[in-house]
Short mmCIF file of C-alpha atoms and ligand atoms in Angstrom, two decimals:
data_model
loop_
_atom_site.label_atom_id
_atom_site.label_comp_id
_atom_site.label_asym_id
_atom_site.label_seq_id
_atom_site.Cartn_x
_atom_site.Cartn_y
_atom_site.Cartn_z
CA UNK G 1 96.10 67.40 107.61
CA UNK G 2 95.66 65.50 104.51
CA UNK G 3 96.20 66.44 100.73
CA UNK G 4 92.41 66.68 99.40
CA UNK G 5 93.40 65.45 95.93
CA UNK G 6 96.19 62.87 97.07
CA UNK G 7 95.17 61.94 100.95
CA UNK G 8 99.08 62.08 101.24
CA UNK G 9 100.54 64.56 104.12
CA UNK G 10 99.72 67.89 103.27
CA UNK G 11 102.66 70.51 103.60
CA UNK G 12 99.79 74.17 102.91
CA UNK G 13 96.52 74.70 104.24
CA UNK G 14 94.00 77.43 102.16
CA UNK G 15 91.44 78.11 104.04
CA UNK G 16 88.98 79.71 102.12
CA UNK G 17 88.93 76.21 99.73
CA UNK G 18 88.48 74.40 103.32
CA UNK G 19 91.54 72.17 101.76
CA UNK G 20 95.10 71.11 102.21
CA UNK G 21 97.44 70.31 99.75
CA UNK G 22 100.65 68.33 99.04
CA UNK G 23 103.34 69.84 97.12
CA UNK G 24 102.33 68.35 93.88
CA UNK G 25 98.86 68.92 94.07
CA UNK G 26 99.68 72.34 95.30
CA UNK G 27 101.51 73.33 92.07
CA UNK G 28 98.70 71.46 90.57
CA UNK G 29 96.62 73.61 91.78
CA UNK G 30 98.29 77.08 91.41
CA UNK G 31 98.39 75.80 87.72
CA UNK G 32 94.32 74.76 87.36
CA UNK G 33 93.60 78.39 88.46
CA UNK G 34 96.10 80.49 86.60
CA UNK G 35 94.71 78.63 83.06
CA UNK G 36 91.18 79.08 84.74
CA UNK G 37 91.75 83.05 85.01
CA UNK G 38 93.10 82.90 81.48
CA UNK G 39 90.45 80.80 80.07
CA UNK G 40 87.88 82.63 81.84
CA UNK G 41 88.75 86.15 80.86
CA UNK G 42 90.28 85.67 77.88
CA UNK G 43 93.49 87.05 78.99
CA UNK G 44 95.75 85.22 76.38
CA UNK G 45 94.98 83.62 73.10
CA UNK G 46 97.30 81.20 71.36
CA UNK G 47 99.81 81.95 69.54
CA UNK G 48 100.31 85.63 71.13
CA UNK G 49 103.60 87.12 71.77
CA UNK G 50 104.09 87.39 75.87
CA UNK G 51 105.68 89.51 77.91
CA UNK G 52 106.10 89.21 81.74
CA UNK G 53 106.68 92.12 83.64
CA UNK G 54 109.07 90.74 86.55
CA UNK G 55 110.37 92.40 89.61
CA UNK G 56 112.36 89.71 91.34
CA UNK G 57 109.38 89.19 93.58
CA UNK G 58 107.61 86.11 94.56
CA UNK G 59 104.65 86.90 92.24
CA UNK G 60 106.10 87.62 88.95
CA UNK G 61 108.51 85.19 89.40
CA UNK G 62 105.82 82.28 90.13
CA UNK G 63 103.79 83.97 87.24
CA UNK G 64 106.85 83.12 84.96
CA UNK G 65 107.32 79.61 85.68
CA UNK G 66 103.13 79.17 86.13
CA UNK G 67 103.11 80.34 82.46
CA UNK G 68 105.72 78.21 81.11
CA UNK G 69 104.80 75.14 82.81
CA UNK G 70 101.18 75.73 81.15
CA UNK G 71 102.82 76.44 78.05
CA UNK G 72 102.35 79.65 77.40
CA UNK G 73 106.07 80.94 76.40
CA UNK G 74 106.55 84.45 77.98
CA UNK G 75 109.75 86.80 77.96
CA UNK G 76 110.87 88.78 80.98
CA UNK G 77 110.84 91.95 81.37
CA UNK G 78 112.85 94.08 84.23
CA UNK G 79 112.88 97.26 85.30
CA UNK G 80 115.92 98.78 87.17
CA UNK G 81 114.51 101.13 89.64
CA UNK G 82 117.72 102.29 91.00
CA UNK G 83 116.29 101.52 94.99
CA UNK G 84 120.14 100.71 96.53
CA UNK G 85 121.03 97.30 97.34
CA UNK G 86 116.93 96.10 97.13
CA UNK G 87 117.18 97.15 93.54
CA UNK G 88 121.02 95.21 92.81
CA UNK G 89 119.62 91.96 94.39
CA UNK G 90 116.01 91.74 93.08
CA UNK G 91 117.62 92.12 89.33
CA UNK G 92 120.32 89.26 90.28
CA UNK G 93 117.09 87.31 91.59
CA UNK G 94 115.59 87.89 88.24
CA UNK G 95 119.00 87.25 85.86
CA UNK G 96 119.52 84.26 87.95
CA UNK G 97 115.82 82.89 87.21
CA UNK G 98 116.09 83.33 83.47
CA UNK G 99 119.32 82.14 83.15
CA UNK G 100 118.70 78.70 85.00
CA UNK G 101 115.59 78.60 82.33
CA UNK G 102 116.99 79.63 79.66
CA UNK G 103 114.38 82.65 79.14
CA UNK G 104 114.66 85.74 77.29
CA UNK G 105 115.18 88.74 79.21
CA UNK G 106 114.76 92.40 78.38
CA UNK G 107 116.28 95.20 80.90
CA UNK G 108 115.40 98.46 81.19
CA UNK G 109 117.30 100.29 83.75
CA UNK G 110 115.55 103.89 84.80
CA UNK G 111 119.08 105.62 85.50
CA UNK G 112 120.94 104.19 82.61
CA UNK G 113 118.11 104.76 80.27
CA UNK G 114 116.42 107.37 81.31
CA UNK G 115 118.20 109.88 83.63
CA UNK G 116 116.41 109.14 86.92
CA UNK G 117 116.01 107.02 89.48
CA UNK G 118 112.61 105.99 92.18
CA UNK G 119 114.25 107.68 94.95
CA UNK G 120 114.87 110.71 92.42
CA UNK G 121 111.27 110.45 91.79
CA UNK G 122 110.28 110.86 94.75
CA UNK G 123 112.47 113.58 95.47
CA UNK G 124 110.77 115.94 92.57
CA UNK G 125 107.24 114.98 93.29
CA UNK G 126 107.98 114.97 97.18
CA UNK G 127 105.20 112.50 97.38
CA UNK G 128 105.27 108.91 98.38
CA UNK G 129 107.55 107.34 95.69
CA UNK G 130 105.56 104.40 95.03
CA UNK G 131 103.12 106.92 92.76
CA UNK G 132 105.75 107.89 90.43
CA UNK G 133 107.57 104.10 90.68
CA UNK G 134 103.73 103.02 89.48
CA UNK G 135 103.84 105.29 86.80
CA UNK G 136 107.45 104.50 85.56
CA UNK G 137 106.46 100.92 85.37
CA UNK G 138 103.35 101.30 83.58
CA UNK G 139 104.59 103.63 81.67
CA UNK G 140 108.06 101.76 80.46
CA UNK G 141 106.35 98.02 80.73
CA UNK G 142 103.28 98.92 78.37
CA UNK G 143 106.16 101.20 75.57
CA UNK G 144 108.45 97.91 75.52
CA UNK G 145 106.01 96.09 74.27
CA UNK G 146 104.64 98.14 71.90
CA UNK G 147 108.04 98.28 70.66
CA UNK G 148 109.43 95.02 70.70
CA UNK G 149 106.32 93.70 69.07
CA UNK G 150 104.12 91.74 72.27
CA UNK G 151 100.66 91.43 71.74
CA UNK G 152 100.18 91.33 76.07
CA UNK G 153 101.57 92.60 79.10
CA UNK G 154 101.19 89.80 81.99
CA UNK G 155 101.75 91.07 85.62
CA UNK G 156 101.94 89.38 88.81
CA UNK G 157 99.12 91.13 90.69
CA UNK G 158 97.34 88.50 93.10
CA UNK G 159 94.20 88.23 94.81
CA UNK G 160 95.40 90.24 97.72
CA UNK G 161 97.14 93.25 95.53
CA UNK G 162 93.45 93.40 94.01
CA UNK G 163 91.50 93.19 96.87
CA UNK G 164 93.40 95.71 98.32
CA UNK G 165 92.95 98.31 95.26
CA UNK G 166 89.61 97.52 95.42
CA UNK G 167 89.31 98.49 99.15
CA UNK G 168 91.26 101.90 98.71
CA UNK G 169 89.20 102.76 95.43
CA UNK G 170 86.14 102.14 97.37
CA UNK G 171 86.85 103.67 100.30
CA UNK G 172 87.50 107.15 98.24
CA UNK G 173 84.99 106.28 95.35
CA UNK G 174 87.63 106.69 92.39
CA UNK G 175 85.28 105.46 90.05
CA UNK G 176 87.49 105.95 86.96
CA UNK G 177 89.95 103.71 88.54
CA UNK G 178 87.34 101.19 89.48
CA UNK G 179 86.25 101.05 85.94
CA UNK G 180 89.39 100.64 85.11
CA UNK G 181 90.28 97.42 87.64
CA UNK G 182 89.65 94.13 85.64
CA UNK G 183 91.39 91.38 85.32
CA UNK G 184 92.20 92.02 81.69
CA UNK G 185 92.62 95.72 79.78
CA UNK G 186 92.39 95.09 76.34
CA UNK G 187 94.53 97.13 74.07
CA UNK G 188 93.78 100.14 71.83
CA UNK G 189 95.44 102.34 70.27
CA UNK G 190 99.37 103.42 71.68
CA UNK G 191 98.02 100.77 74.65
CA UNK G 192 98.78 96.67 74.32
CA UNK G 193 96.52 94.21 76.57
CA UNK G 194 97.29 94.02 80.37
CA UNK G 195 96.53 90.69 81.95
CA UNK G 196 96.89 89.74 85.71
CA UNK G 197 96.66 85.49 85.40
CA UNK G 198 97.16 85.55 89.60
CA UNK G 199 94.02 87.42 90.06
CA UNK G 200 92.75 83.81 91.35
CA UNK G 201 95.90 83.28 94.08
CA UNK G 202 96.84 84.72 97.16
CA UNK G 203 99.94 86.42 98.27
CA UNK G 204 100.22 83.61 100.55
CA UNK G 205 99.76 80.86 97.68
CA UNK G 206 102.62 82.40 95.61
CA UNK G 207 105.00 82.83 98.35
CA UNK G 208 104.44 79.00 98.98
CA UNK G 209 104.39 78.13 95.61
CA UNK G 210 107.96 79.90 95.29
CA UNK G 211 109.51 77.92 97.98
CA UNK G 212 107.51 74.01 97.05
CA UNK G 213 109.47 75.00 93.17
CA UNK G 214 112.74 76.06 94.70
CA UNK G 215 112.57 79.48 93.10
CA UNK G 216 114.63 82.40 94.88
CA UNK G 217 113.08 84.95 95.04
CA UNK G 218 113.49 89.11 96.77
CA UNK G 219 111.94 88.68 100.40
CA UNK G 220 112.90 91.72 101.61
CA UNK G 221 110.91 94.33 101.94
CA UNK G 222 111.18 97.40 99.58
CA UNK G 223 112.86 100.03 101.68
CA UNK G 224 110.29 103.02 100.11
CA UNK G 225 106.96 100.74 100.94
CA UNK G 226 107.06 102.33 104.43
CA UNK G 227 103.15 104.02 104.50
CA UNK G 228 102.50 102.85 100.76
CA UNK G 229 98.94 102.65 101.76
CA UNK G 230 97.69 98.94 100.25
CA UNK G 231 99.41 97.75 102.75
CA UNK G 232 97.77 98.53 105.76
CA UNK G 233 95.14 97.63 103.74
CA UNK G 234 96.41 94.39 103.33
CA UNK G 235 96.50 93.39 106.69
CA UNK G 236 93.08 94.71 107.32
CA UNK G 237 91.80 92.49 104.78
CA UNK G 238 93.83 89.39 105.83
CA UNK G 239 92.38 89.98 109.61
CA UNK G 240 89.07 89.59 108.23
CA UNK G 241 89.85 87.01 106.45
CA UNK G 242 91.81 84.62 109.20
CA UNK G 243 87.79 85.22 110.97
CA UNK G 244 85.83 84.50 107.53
CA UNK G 245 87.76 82.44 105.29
CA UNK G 246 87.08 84.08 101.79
CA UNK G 247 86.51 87.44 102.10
CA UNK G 248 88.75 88.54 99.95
CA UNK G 249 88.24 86.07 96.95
CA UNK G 250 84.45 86.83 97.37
CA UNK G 251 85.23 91.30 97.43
CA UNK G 252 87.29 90.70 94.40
CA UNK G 253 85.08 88.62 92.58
CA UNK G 254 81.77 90.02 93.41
CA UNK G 255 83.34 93.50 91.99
CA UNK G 256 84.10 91.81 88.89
CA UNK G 257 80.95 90.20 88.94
CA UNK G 258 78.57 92.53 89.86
CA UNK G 259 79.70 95.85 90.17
CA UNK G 260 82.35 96.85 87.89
CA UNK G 261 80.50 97.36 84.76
CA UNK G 262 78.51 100.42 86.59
CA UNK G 263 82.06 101.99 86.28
CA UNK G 264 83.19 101.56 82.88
CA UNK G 265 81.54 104.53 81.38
CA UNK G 266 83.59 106.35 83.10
CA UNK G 267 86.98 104.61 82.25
CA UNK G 268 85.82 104.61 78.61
CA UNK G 269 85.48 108.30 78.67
CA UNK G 270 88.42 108.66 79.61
CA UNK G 271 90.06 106.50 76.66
CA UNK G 272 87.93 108.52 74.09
CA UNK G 273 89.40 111.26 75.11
CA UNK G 274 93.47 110.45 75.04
CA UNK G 275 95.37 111.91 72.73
CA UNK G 276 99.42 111.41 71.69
CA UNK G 277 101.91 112.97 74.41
CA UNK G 278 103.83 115.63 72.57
CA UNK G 279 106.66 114.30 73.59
CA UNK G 280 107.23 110.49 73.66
CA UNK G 281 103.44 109.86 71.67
CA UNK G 282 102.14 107.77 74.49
CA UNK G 283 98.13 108.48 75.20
CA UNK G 284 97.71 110.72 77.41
CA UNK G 285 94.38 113.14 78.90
CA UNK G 286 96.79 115.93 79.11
CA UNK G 287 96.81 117.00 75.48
CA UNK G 288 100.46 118.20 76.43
CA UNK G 289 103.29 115.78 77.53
CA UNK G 290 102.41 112.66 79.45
CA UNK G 291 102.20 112.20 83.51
CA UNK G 292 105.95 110.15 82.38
CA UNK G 293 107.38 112.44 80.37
CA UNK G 294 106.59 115.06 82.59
CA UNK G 295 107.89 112.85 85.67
CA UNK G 296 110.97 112.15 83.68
CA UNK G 297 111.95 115.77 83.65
CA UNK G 298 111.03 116.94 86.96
CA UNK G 299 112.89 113.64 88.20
CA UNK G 300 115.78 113.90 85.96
CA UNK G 301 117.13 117.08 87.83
CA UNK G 302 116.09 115.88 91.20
CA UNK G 303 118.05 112.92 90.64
CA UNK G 304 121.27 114.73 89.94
CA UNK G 305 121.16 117.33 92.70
CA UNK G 306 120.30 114.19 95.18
CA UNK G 307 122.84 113.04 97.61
CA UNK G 308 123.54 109.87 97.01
CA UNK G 309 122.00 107.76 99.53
CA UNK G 310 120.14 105.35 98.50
CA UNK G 311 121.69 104.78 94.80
CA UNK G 312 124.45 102.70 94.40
CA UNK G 313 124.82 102.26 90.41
CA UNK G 314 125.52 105.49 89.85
CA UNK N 1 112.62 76.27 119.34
CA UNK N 2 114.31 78.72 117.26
CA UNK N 3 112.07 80.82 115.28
CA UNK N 4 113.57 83.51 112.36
CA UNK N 5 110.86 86.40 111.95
CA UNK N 6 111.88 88.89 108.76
CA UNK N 7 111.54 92.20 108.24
CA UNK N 8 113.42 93.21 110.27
CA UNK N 9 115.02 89.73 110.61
CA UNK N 10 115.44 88.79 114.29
CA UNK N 11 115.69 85.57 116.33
CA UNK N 12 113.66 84.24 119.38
CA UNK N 13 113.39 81.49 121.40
CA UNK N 14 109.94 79.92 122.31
CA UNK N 15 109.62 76.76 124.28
CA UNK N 16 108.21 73.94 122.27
CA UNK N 17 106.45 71.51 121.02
CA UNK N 18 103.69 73.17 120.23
CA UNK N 19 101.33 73.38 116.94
CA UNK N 20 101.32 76.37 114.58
CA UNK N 21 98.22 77.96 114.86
CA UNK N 22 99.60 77.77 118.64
CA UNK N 23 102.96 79.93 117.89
CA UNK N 24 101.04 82.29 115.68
CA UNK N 25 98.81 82.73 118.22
CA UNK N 26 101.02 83.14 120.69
CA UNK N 27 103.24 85.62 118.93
CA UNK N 28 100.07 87.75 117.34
CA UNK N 29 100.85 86.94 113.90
CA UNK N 30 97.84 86.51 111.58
CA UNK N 31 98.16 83.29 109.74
CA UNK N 32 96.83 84.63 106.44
CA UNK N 33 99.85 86.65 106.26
CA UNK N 34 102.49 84.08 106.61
CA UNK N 35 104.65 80.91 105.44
CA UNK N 36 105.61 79.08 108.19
CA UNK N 37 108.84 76.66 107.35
CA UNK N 38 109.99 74.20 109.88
CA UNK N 39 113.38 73.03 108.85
CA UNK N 40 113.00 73.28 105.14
CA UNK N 41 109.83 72.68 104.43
CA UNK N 42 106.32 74.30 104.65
CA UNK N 43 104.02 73.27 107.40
CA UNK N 44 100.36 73.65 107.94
CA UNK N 45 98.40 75.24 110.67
CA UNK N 46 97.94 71.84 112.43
CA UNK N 47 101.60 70.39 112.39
CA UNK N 48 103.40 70.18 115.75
CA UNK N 49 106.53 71.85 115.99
CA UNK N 50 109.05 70.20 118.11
CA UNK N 51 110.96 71.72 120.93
CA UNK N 52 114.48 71.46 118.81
CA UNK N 53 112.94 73.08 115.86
CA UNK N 54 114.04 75.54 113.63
CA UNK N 55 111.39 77.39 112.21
CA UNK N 56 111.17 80.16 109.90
CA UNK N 57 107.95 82.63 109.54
CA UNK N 58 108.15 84.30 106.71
CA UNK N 59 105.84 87.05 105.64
CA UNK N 60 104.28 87.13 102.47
CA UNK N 61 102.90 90.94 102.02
CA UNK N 62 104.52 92.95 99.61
CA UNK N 63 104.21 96.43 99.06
CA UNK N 64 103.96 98.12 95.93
CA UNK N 65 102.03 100.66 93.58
CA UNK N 66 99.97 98.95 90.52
S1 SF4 J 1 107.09 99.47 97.21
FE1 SF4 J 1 106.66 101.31 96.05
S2 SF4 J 1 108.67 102.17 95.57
FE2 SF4 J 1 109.00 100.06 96.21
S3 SF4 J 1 109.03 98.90 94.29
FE3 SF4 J 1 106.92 98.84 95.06
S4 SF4 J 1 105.91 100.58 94.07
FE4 SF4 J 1 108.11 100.88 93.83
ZN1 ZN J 2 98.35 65.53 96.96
ZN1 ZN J 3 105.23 111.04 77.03
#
């Protein structure tokens, strides 16, 4: 196959754009649709203060270097989620990134900082951990900023993590949650913007453009995903989309498109009717302390009694 | 060739040359849901992979809560 910008040997095929690409025009590429998400949903204007929520993942590690290669200067931010040895190297992953870039990292560690740990999490809700790891991060990504002073909150969340919401919010009709899935949340009160510049990439796009720009990244598997539910959904989606090239960019888009605004009523409801968490002064719908603060506790003592296992910076 | 799967990471040997889409085939592996690396770079579906290659197929699915 042949680049389709270049005619040069092409080293990626993407079959939904019919086209192959060479490295260059690859990253090219990657680059033309992350501004194009930006531009098109106003996700970043400039001049704003950045913040990158980063895992030590492909995605929010590409996201980093997408951004600052489009110049758009973005700080890190990690979260220590205390999940054994996946946990240790997906923060080196992320030191090492910054430091080789000279970026500015935050750290938040959940153990260090605030008495608990995902697999404690888990424990006390004795549900499938990635709820309450969700929640943390939310949670802890959306109060740093408010606190350090960022105007938005950029995740890595590409086309297939979307499509893949989409498909479980459909399939159960959450339709607070689907008026809540866009692109770009814009910030109120006790909440600063949340933007998701991948929303135009695939999973497959950012793991290639991670290896074409040399950037190491945690391939491993988290050890908790087991049953996480998006992704069986995942590979549903991608077997439709090997047979119809597409799918998933055209799911994704048509929501935005077409049917998400029959939703936001309902999200907006919901906003109207948050008020401070007693505790930590976060919005919540509780009108007592918020799902984290509430987490925090219940996970605090679970995380104490729990044998240690899984931990390893304890 | 040699070919590295991950997750668990294992090793097998499949007798070569033979294109991409071919091994993915072969090994029930939807493409969508892969890298595949010959050597140290990325390849596409249509590239040959010789019978002394060393090829890596490395899946690109992560988990995770939003
Ligand atoms: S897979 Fe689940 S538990 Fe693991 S990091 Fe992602 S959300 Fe957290
Ligand atoms: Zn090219
Ligand atoms: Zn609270």
């Amino acid at each position: 196959m042949k680049c389709r910008r270049c005619k040069a040997p092409a080293i990626i095929d993407i079959p939904r754009h019919n086209a192959a690409f060479c490295a260059d025009c690859f990253t090219h590429q990657c680059r033309e649709q992350v501004k194009r998400a930006i531009h098109e949903h106003r996700m970043i204007a400039p001049g704003e203060k950045v913040l990158v929520a980063v895992s030590g993942g492909k995605d929010s590690l590409a996201l980093w270097d997408l951004l600052t290669e489009i110049d758009i200067p973005a700080d890190g931010l990690y979260l220590g989620l205390g999940i054994g040895e996946y946990s240790d190297h997906s923060g080196e992953y992320t030191r090492a990134f910054a430091a080789e870039r000279g970026l500015r990292l935050h750290e938040v560690d959940l153990l260090r900082d605030h008495g608990y740990d995902v697999p404690g999490a888990a424990e006390a809700t004795r549900r499938a951990p990635c709820g309450a790891c969700g929640l943390s991060k939310r949670h802890l990504f959306n109060q740093v900023a408010l606190d350090e002073g960022y105007d938005v909150v950029a995740t890595g969340h590409n086309l297939d993590d979307e499509a893949a919401v989409l498909l479980g919010n459909v399939l159960r009709w959450e339709t607070a949650y689907l008026g809540r899935q866009f692109p770009v949340l814009p910030a109120g009160p006790g909440f600063a913007r949340k933007v998701k510049p991948l929303v135009r990439l695939s999973e497959r796009e950012m793991a290639a453009y991670c290896v074409i720009r040399g950037i190491d990244y945690q391939v491993e598997e988290c050890p908790m995903a087991d049953g996480n539910r998006h992704l069986g959904f995942k590979e549903l989606l991608n077997q439709l989309e090997t047979k119809s090239p597409g799918t998933k960019a055209a799911f994704i888009s048509g929501f935005w498109s077409r049917g998400h605004d029959a939703f936001i009523a309902e999200a907006d409801e919901e906003r109207a009717t948050l008020a401070p968490c007693t505790e930590c002064g976060a919005p919540t719908t509780t009108g007592d302390r918020c799902a984290f603060c509430s987490l925090r506790s219940r996970a605090q003592s679970a995380t104490t009694e729990q044998p240690v296992t899984l931990r390893t910076r304890s | 060739m040699r070919v590295v799967l991950r997750n668990p990471r294992r090793e097998i040997d499949v007798p070569g040359p033979m294109t991409v889409a071919n091994l993915l085939a072969r090994l029930e592996i939807v493409p969508e849901s892969v890298l595949v690396i010959n050597g140290d770079t990325l390849v596409t579906h249509d590239a040959r992979l010789a019978d002394d290659a060393q090829v890596e197929i490395r899946p690109v699915i992560s988990g995770g809560a939003t």
